[in-house]
Amino acid sequence: MGYAVMLLLVFLCHEVSSISILPHKHQTISLLKFKNTFTIDPSASGDCHPKTSSWNTSRDCCSWDGVICDDITGHVIELDLRCSGLVGTIDSNSSLFQLSHLQRLDLSFNNFSNSHISPEFGKFSNLKNLDLSHSYFSGQIPYEISHLSNLQSLCLSDNSIRLGPQNFEMLLQNLTQLRELDLTSINISSTIPLNFSSHLTTLSLFETGLYGLIPESIFHLPNLETLDLSSNYELSGYFPKTKWNSSASLVELHLSSVNFSCNLPESLGYHLTSVRYSSSLQP
Ligand SMILES: *[C@@H]1O[C@H](CO)[C@@H](O)[C@H](O)[C@H]1NC(C)=O
Ligand SMILES: *[C@@H]1O[C@H](CO)[C@@H](O)[C@H](O)[C@H]1NC(C)=O
Ligand SMILES: *[C@@H]1O[C@H](CO)[C@@H](O)[C@H](O)[C@H]1NC(C)=O
Ligand SMILES: *[C@@H]1O[C@H](CO)[C@@H](O)[C@H](O)[C@H]1NC(C)=O
Ligand SMILES: *[C@@H]1O[C@H](CO)[C@@H](O)[C@H](O)[C@H]1NC(C)=O
Ligand SMILES: *[C@@H]1O[C@H](CO)[C@@H](O)[C@H](O)[C@H]1NC(C)=O
Ligand SMILES: *[C@@H]1O[C@H](CO)[C@@H](O)[C@H](O)[C@H]1NC(C)=O
Ligand SMILES: *[C@@H]1O[C@H](CO)[C@@H](O)[C@H](O)[C@H]1NC(C)=O
């Protein structure tokens, strides 16, 4: 962004601050700075509606498209810029990270031009929902993501990223509140750890380079409804032989292109309505 434009922006912010943006001055400025680090291309990641184009200081930032504030404190607690045509990078110095009260952040379906996922994302300590899927991130998932111990959903799917210096188990260790985990098409390249949150309802690990034996305990997760382990060619497993039905809440199970023993047990999941698997890898 040109220096002149930046100056103009700073000037504008000062001009208007005395009128409408006073109560949320800092977060208004952070949001506008964030907006201005991107160009808008509605077709950057699908056919999208550019929410930030309507952001301006004629209205309180809490009423901007995609922004939700806490009724009492006035802090921005939700930012939903899914499919907003954003094109540009998110660096560690991005003003996004000044919105420290965020509980929900959805930046999916944009084009962050191969930015790395900044370790700063790990500082949103109130975050419950984080969706960075399908947004052209690259590099490693930073270790700091595992600090987000209040996360209920984490979606990082469809980016060319890989698990960072920590292993899969370490990533999960603090995430004891997770309901939904979607790591589709990420390079994990490890075995499946044993300790998923017992709250988990949806687990998508499609095409993640997982290998080894599927731990039987995964079928016994008390709240799991959807499990997708397909397209992990070096993963093998079998249905649990006992006591599956008593606890199973599983509704959808995807095991295509997994080396899976196809003998459906009598104790097949009680609620199971959809099972997809192929026997092509059977010995
Ligand atoms: C994403 O943005 C980069 C430039 O920042 C561009 O080179 C690339 O083609 C874009 N990708 C898509 C799918 O639009
Ligand atoms: C500010 O945004 C509103 C919609 O939120 C729009 O109607 C208005 O024209 C915009 N004003 C300027 C100066 O862009
Ligand atoms: C953030 O840092 C990069 C260099 O790492 C710099 O190019 C960019 O202008 C900085 N952005 C802001 C908003 O300060
Ligand atoms: C768990 O979170 C705490 C801070 O919330 C952090 O210090 C610790 O490193 C995290 N553990 C893992 C395995 O990420
Ligand atoms: C994973 O295991 C560690 C150590 O056994 C435990 O502290 C942690 O709470 C477990 N995490 C989950 C998500 O169950
Ligand atoms: C996944 O990452 C590992 C390094 O962590 C690398 O050796 C492997 O080739 C990658 N796999 C794919 C399919 O990119
Ligand atoms: C499939 O799994 C079985 C064990 O369940 C193993 O003996 C066999 O080698 C595996 N096949 C492939 C192609 O990995
Ligand atoms: C579970 O399956 C066994 C037989 O496989 C059956 O006897 C039992 O009643 C089933 N329990 C439930 C809760 O469906």
Short mmCIF file of C-alpha atoms in Angstrom, two decimals, residues 75-258:
data_model
loop_
_atom_site.label_atom_id
_atom_site.label_comp_id
_atom_site.label_asym_id
_atom_site.label_seq_id
_atom_site.Cartn_x
_atom_site.Cartn_y
_atom_site.Cartn_z
CA HIS A 75 -15.22 -5.88 22.10
CA VAL A 76 -15.11 -7.53 18.69
CA ILE A 77 -15.74 -11.18 19.50
CA GLU A 78 -16.54 -12.58 16.06
CA LEU A 79 -14.99 -11.94 12.69
CA ASP A 80 -16.52 -13.83 9.80
CA LEU A 81 -14.77 -13.03 6.53
CA ARG A 82 -15.46 -16.38 4.90
CA CYS A 83 -15.38 -16.08 1.14
CA SER A 84 -14.75 -12.33 1.08
CA GLY A 85 -12.38 -12.20 -1.87
CA LEU A 86 -9.38 -11.17 0.24
CA VAL A 87 -6.06 -11.41 -1.61
CA GLY A 88 -2.83 -10.68 0.26
CA THR A 89 -0.73 -11.97 3.15
CA ILE A 90 -1.29 -12.17 6.90
CA ASP A 91 2.04 -11.43 8.57
CA SER A 92 2.85 -11.67 12.27
CA ASN A 93 2.56 -7.87 12.54
CA SER A 94 -0.98 -7.89 11.12
CA SER A 95 -3.44 -5.71 13.01
CA LEU A 96 -5.74 -8.74 13.09
CA PHE A 97 -3.82 -9.93 16.13
CA GLN A 98 -4.82 -6.84 18.08
CA LEU A 99 -8.39 -8.14 18.24
CA SER A 100 -7.52 -10.12 21.32
CA HIS A 101 -11.09 -10.81 22.44
CA LEU A 102 -12.05 -12.86 19.41
CA GLN A 103 -14.02 -16.00 20.12
CA ARG A 104 -14.78 -16.91 16.54
CA LEU A 105 -12.60 -16.28 13.50
CA ASP A 106 -13.51 -17.47 10.02
CA LEU A 107 -11.09 -16.53 7.23
CA SER A 108 -11.86 -19.51 5.00
CA PHE A 109 -12.14 -19.30 1.22
CA ASN A 110 -9.86 -16.34 0.59
CA ASN A 111 -6.41 -16.17 -1.01
CA PHE A 112 -3.67 -15.50 1.52
CA SER A 113 -1.07 -16.00 -1.19
CA ASN A 114 0.92 -18.77 0.53
CA SER A 115 1.26 -16.89 3.84
CA HIS A 116 2.46 -19.06 6.69
CA ILE A 117 -0.02 -19.45 9.55
CA SER A 118 1.48 -17.00 12.02
CA PRO A 119 2.31 -18.19 15.56
CA GLU A 120 0.31 -15.12 16.64
CA PHE A 121 -2.89 -17.08 16.02
CA GLY A 122 -1.98 -18.96 19.21
CA LYS A 123 -2.52 -15.78 21.24
CA PHE A 124 -6.28 -15.65 20.71
CA SER A 125 -6.80 -17.27 24.06
CA ASN A 126 -10.60 -16.89 23.99
CA LEU A 127 -11.00 -18.48 20.58
CA LYS A 128 -13.61 -21.21 20.32
CA ASN A 129 -13.92 -21.51 16.55
CA LEU A 130 -11.09 -21.13 14.07
CA ASP A 131 -11.60 -21.74 10.36
CA LEU A 132 -8.67 -21.10 8.00
CA SER A 133 -9.66 -23.70 5.44
CA HIS A 134 -9.24 -23.34 1.70
CA SER A 135 -7.35 -20.06 1.86
CA TYR A 136 -3.94 -20.73 0.29
CA PHE A 137 -1.90 -20.92 3.47
CA SER A 138 1.41 -22.78 3.23
CA GLY A 139 4.23 -23.93 5.49
CA GLN A 140 3.86 -25.50 8.91
CA ILE A 141 1.04 -25.39 11.42
CA PRO A 142 2.68 -23.44 14.23
CA TYR A 143 3.13 -25.10 17.60
CA GLU A 144 1.25 -22.18 19.18
CA ILE A 145 -2.09 -23.44 17.79
CA SER A 146 -1.94 -26.01 20.57
CA HIS A 147 -2.23 -23.19 23.12
CA LEU A 148 -5.83 -22.55 22.07
CA SER A 149 -7.30 -24.65 24.81
CA ASN A 150 -10.84 -23.29 24.41
CA LEU A 151 -11.17 -24.35 20.79
CA GLN A 152 -14.36 -26.20 19.96
CA SER A 153 -13.77 -26.33 16.23
CA LEU A 154 -10.58 -26.21 14.23
CA CYS A 155 -10.72 -26.32 10.44
CA LEU A 156 -7.47 -26.03 8.53
CA SER A 157 -8.43 -28.18 5.55
CA ASP A 158 -7.37 -27.73 1.96
CA ASN A 159 -4.25 -25.66 2.46
CA SER A 160 -0.80 -26.85 1.44
CA ILE A 161 0.37 -26.96 5.02
CA ARG A 162 1.96 -29.66 7.14
CA LEU A 163 2.09 -30.42 10.79
CA GLY A 164 4.91 -28.41 12.34
CA PRO A 165 7.59 -29.36 14.84
CA GLN A 166 5.08 -30.85 17.24
CA ASN A 167 3.49 -34.18 16.57
CA PHE A 168 -0.22 -34.83 16.17
CA GLU A 169 -0.57 -35.87 19.78
CA MET A 170 1.01 -32.67 21.07
CA LEU A 171 -1.29 -30.60 18.85
CA LEU A 172 -4.29 -32.25 20.49
CA GLN A 173 -3.00 -32.26 24.03
CA ASN A 174 -4.50 -28.93 25.14
CA LEU A 175 -7.52 -29.11 22.85
CA THR A 176 -9.76 -30.90 25.29
CA GLN A 177 -12.92 -29.02 24.23
CA LEU A 178 -12.80 -29.90 20.53
CA ARG A 179 -16.08 -30.85 18.87
CA GLU A 180 -14.96 -30.60 15.27
CA LEU A 181 -11.55 -31.18 13.75
CA ASP A 182 -11.05 -30.93 10.00
CA LEU A 183 -7.52 -31.41 8.70
CA THR A 184 -8.52 -32.66 5.24
CA SER A 185 -5.65 -32.69 2.71
CA ILE A 186 -3.03 -31.51 5.18
CA ASN A 187 0.25 -33.39 5.39
CA ILE A 188 0.21 -34.97 8.85
CA SER A 189 2.28 -38.09 8.02
CA SER A 190 2.02 -39.83 11.38
CA THR A 191 0.08 -42.49 13.20
CA ILE A 192 -3.31 -41.63 14.72
CA PRO A 193 -2.89 -40.54 18.33
CA LEU A 194 -5.00 -42.05 21.08
CA ASN A 195 -6.23 -39.03 22.88
CA PHE A 196 -8.88 -37.13 21.00
CA SER A 197 -11.26 -34.99 23.02
CA SER A 198 -14.24 -37.01 24.18
CA HIS A 199 -16.47 -34.15 22.98
CA LEU A 200 -15.49 -34.78 19.36
CA THR A 201 -18.45 -35.12 16.98
CA THR A 202 -16.72 -34.67 13.61
CA LEU A 203 -13.26 -35.86 12.68
CA SER A 204 -12.08 -35.38 9.10
CA LEU A 205 -8.64 -36.70 8.28
CA PHE A 206 -9.15 -37.35 4.57
CA GLU A 207 -5.87 -37.60 2.63
CA THR A 208 -3.47 -36.66 5.39
CA GLY A 209 -0.74 -39.26 4.89
CA LEU A 210 -1.65 -41.10 8.09
CA TYR A 211 -0.14 -44.56 8.48
CA GLY A 212 -0.16 -47.48 10.93
CA LEU A 213 -3.10 -49.08 12.64
CA ILE A 214 -6.34 -47.20 13.34
CA PRO A 215 -6.69 -47.28 17.13
CA GLU A 216 -9.87 -49.09 18.10
CA SER A 217 -10.56 -46.40 20.67
CA ILE A 218 -11.52 -44.01 17.89
CA PHE A 219 -14.71 -46.01 17.30
CA HIS A 220 -15.57 -45.71 20.97
CA LEU A 221 -15.43 -41.92 21.18
CA PRO A 222 -18.76 -41.32 22.91
CA ASN A 223 -19.98 -38.41 20.77
CA LEU A 224 -18.40 -39.07 17.40
CA GLU A 225 -20.92 -38.80 14.56
CA THR A 226 -18.77 -38.40 11.44
CA LEU A 227 -15.42 -40.05 10.87
CA ASP A 228 -13.55 -39.66 7.60
CA LEU A 229 -10.24 -41.47 7.27
CA SER A 230 -10.38 -42.07 3.52
CA SER A 231 -7.49 -41.83 1.08
CA ASN A 232 -4.85 -42.73 3.60
CA TYR A 233 -3.29 -45.59 1.69
CA GLU A 234 -0.88 -46.68 4.40
CA LEU A 235 -3.49 -46.79 7.13
CA SER A 236 -4.99 -50.12 8.13
CA GLY A 237 -7.58 -51.29 10.56
CA TYR A 238 -10.62 -53.36 11.40
CA PHE A 239 -13.97 -52.81 13.02
CA PRO A 240 -14.06 -53.19 16.76
CA LYS A 241 -15.20 -56.69 17.61
CA THR A 242 -17.05 -55.94 20.78
CA LYS A 243 -19.24 -53.42 22.48
CA TRP A 244 -19.34 -51.01 19.59
CA ASN A 245 -23.06 -50.44 19.44
CA SER A 246 -23.62 -49.65 23.08
CA SER A 247 -21.83 -46.32 22.93
CA ALA A 248 -21.58 -45.56 19.25
CA SER A 249 -23.16 -42.36 18.03
CA LEU A 250 -21.50 -42.74 14.63
CA VAL A 251 -23.70 -41.75 11.70
CA GLU A 252 -21.18 -41.48 8.87
CA LEU A 253 -18.02 -43.47 8.36
CA HIS A 254 -15.71 -42.98 5.38
CA LEU A 255 -12.95 -45.49 4.83
CA SER A 256 -12.39 -45.53 1.06
CA SER A 257 -8.80 -46.26 0.10
CA VAL A 258 -7.87 -47.41 3.56
#
